[in-house]
Short mmCIF file of C-alpha atoms and ligand atoms in Angstrom, two decimals:
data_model
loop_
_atom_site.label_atom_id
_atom_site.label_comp_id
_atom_site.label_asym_id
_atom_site.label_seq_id
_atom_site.Cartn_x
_atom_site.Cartn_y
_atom_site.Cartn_z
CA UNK A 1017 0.00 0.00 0.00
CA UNK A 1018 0.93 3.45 -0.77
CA UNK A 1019 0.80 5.73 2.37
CA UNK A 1020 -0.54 9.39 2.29
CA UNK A 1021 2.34 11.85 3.13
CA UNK A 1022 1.05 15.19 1.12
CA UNK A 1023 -1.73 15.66 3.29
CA UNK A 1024 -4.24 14.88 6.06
CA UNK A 1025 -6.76 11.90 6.21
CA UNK A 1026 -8.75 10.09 7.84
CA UNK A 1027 -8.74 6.68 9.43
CA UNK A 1028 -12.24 5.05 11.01
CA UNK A 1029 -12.23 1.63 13.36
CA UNK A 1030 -15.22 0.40 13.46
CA UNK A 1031 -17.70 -2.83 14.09
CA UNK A 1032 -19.37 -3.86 16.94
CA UNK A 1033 -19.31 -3.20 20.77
CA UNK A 1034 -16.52 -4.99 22.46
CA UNK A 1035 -14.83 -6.11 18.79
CA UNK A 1036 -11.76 -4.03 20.34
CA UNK A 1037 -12.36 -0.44 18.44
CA UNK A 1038 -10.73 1.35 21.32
CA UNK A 1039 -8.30 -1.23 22.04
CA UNK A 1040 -7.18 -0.22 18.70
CA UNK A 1041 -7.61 3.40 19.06
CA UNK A 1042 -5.30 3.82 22.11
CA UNK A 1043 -2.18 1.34 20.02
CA UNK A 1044 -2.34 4.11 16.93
CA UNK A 1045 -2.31 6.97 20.23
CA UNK A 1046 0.74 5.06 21.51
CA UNK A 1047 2.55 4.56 18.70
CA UNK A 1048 2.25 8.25 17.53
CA UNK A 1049 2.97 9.45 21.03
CA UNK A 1050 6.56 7.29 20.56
CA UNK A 1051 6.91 9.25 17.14
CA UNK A 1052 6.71 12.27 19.09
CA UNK A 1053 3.49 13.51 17.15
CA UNK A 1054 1.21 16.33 18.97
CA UNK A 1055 -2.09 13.98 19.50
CA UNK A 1056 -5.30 15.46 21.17
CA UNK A 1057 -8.06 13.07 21.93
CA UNK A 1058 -11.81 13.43 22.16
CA UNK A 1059 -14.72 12.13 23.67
CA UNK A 1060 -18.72 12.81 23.81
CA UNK A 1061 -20.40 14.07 27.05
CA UNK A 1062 -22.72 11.75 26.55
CA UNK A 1063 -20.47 8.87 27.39
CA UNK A 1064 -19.27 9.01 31.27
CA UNK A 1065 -18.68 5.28 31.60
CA UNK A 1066 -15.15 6.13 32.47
CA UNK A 1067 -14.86 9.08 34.09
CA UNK A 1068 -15.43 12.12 33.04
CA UNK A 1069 -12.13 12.88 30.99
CA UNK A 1070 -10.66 9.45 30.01
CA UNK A 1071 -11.54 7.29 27.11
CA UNK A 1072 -11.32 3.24 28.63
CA UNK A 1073 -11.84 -0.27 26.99
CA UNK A 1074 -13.60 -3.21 28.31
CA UNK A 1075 -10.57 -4.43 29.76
CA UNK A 1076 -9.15 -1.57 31.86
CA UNK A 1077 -7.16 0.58 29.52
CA UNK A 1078 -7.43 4.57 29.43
CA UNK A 1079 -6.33 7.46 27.71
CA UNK A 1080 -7.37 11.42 28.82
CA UNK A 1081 -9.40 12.85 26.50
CA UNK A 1082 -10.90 16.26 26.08
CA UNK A 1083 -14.98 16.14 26.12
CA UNK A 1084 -16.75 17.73 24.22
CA UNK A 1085 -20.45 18.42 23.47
CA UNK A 1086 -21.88 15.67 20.95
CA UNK A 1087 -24.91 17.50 20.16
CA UNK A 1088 -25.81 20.06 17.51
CA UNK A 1089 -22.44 22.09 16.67
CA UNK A 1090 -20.99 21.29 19.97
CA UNK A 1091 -18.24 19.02 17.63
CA UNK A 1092 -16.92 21.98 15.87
CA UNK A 1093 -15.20 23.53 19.52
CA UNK A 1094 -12.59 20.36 18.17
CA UNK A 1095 -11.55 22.75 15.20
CA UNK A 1096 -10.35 25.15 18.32
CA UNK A 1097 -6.87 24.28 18.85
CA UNK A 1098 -4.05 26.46 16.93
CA UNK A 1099 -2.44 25.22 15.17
CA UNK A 1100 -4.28 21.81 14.53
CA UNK A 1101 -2.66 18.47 16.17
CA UNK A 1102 -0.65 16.53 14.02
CA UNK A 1103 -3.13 13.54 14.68
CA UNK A 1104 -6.37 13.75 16.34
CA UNK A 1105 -8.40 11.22 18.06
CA UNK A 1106 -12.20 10.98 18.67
CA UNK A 1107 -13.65 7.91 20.52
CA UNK A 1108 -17.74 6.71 20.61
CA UNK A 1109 -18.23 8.60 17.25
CA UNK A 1110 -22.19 7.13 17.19
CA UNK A 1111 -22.71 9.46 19.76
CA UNK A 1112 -21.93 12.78 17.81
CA UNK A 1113 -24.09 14.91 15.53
CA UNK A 1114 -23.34 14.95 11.97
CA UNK A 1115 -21.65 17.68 12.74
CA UNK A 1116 -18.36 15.29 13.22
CA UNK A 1117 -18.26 14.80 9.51
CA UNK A 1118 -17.36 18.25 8.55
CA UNK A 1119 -15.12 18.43 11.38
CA UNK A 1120 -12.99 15.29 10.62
CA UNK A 1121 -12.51 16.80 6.93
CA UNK A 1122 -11.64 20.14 7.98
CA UNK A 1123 -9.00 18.64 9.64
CA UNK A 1124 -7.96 16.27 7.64
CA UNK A 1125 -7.97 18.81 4.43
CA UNK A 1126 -5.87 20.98 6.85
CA UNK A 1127 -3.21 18.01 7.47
CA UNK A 1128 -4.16 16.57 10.08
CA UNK A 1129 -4.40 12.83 10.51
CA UNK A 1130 -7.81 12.08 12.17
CA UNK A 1131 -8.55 8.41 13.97
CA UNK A 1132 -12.28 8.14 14.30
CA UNK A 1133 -13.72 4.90 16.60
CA UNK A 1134 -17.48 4.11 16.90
CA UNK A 1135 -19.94 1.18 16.29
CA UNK A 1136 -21.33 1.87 12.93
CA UNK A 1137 -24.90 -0.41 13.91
CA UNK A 1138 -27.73 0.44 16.22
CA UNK A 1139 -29.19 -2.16 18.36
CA UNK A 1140 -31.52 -2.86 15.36
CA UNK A 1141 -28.64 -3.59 13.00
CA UNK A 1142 -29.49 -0.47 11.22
CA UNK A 1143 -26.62 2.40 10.27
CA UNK A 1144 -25.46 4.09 13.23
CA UNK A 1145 -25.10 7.43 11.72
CA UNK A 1146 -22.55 9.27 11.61
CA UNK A 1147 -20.12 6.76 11.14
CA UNK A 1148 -21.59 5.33 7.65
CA UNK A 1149 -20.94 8.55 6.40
CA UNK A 1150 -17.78 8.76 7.84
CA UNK A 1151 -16.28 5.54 6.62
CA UNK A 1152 -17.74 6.75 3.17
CA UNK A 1153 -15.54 9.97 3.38
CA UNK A 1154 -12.49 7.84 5.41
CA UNK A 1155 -9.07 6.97 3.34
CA UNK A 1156 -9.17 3.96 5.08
CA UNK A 1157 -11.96 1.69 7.15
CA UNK A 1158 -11.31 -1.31 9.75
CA UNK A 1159 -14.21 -3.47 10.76
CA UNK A 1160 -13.93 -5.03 13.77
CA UNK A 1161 -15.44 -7.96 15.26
CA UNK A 1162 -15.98 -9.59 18.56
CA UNK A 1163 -17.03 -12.76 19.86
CA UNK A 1164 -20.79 -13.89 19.56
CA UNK A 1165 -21.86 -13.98 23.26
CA UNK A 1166 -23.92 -17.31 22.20
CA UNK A 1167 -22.51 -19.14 19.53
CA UNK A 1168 -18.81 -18.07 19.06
CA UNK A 1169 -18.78 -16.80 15.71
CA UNK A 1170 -17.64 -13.36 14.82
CA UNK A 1171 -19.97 -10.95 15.94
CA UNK A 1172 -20.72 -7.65 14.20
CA UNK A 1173 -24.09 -6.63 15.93
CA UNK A 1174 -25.27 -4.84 19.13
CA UNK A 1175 -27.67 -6.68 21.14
CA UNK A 1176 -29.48 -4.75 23.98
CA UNK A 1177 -30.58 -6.77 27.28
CA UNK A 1178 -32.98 -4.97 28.99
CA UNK A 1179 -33.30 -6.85 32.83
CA UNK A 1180 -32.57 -9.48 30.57
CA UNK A 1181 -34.45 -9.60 27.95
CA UNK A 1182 -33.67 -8.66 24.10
CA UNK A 1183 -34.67 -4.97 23.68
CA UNK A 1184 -37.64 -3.56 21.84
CA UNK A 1185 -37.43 -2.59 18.28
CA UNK A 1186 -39.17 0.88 19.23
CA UNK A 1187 -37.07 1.47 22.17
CA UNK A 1188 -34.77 4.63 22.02
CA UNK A 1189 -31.92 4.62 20.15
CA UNK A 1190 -29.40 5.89 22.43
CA UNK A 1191 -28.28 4.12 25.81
CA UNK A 1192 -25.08 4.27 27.43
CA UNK A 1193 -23.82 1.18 28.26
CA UNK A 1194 -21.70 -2.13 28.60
CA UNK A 1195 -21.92 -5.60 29.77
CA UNK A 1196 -25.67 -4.86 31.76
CA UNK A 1197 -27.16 -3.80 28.80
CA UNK A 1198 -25.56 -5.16 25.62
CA UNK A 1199 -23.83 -7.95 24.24
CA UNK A 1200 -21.69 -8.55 21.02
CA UNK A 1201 -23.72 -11.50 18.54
CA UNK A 1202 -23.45 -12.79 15.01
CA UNK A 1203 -26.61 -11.46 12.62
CA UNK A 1204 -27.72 -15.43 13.22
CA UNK A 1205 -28.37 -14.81 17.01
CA UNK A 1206 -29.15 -11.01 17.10
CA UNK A 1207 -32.60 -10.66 18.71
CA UNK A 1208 -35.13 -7.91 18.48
CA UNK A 1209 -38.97 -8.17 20.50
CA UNK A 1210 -41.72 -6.86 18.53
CA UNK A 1211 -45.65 -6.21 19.30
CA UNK A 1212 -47.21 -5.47 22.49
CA UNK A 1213 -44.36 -3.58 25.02
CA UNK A 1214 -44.17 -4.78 28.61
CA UNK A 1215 -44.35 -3.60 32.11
CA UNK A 1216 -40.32 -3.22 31.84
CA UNK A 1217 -40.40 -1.66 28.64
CA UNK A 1218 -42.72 0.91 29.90
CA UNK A 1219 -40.57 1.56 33.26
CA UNK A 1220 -37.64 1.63 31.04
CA UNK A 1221 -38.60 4.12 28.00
CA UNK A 1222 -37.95 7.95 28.60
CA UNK A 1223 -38.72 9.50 25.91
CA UNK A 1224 -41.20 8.10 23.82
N1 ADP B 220 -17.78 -10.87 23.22
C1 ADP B 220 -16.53 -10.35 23.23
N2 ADP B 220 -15.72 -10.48 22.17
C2 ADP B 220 -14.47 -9.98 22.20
N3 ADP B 220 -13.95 -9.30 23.25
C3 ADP B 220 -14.70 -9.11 24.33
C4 ADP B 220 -16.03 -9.63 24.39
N4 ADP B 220 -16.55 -9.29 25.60
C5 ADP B 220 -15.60 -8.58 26.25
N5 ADP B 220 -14.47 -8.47 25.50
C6 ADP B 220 -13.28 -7.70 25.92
O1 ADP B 220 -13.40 -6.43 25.31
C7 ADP B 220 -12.12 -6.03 24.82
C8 ADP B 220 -12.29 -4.98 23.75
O2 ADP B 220 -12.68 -3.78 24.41
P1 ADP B 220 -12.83 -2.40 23.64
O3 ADP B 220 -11.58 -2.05 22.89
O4 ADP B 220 -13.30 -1.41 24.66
O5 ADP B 220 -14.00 -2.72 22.60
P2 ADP B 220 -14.95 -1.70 21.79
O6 ADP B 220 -14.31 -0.33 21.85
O7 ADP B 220 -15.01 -2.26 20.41
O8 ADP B 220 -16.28 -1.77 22.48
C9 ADP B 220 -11.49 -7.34 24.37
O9 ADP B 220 -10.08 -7.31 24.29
C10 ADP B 220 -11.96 -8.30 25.45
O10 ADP B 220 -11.07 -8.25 26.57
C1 LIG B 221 -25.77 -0.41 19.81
C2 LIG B 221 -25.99 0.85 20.59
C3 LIG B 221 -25.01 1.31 21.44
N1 LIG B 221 -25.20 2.44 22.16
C4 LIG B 221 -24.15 2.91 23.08
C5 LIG B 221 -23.76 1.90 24.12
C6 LIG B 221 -22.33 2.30 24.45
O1 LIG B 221 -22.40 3.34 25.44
C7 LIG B 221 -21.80 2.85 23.12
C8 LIG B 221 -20.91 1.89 22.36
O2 LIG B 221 -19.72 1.65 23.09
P1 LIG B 221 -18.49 0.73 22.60
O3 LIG B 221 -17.29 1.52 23.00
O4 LIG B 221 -18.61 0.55 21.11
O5 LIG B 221 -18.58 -0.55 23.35
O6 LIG B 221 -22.97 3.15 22.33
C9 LIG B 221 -26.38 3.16 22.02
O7 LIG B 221 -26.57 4.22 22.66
N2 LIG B 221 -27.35 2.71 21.19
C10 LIG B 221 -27.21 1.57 20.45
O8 LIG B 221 -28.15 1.21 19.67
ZN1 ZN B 222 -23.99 -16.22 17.23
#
């Protein structure tokens, strides 16, 4: 492969939860960090699994991060710093507004190289937007996968647990999460409960 060198671009890791996207993230961070590269890193507000200004894996490992407001144009305070980074790094990308797309090429367009990490599939194996668009705009795409939680296959979708049981398909799209609410399956054993909604489902929805 020939590797970019006259300007910016953009790299996206993505697949489903647990596959190892940030795993991946933080060994580009730490092998730019030993090539003595400027690296900023960001993360949504939405997402405080770890602590307010770290991103973290599913097994233990963290990086700080700067967090920033995944709504609306809150995305575009990442085109703040002067000059920009010579790589940047943004973490839970299904979180942002599509806002994150013009920010990741006006960075990249200004030299920057941009890592981007995010599940690209809802809990209803529908696009998780906006990382389709993004890995449409990327120079280069990885899809991930992780271990079926009931089979052992690969596993590229999201399955949501709610007390146990496989989410709605008209539940809310967005819940922050881990192993109590979601596990990594193949398309073969990906669940989703249709018709009438429980007594759980009801307790459970917010806004709907
Ligand atoms: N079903 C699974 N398949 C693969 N890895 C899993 C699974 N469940 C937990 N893990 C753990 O999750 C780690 C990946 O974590 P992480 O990088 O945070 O994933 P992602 O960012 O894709 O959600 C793996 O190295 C493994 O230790
Ligand atoms: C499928 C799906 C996921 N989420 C949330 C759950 C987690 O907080 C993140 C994904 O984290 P990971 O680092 O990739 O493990 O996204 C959601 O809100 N809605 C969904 O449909
Ligand atoms: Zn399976």
């Amino acid at each position: 492969m020939h590797a970019i060198t006259r300007s910016g671009w953009i790299e996206v890791i993505s697949g489903s939860m647990f596959s190892g996207k940030t795993e991946e993230l933080l060994r580009r961070l730490r092998r730019s960090e030993i090539a003595g590269q400027s690296v900023a890193v960001y993360k949504p507000a939405v997402d405080d699994r770890y602590g307010e200004t770290t991103i973290g894996t599913h097994n233990g490992r963290q990086w700080d991060a700067t967090v920033v407001d995944n709504e609306g144009d809150g995305p575009l305070d990442i085109l703040d710093d002067d000059p920009y980074p010579e790589v940047v790094a943004i973490d839970e990308a299904n979180f942002f507004s599509d806002a994150l797309v013009e920010v990741c090429n006006a960075l990249a367009d200004n030299g920057t190289r941009v890592i981007v990490s995010g599940t690209d599939q809802t809990f209803r194996g529908e696009p998780f937007e906006p990382l389709p668009e993004l890995m449409a705009t990327a120079e280069y795409v990885d899809k991930l996968q992780a271990i079926c939680s009931q089979c052992g296959e690969p596993a590229s979708r999201n399955q949501r647990l709610i007390e146990g049981e496989p989410a709605h398909v008209d539940d809310p799209t967005i819940l922050v999460g881990a192993e109590e609410s979601y596990e990594a399956r193949c398309r073969d054993c990906h669940v989703l409960r249709t018709g009438e909604r429980s007594e759980a489902d009801r307790a459970y929805l917010t806004d709907d």
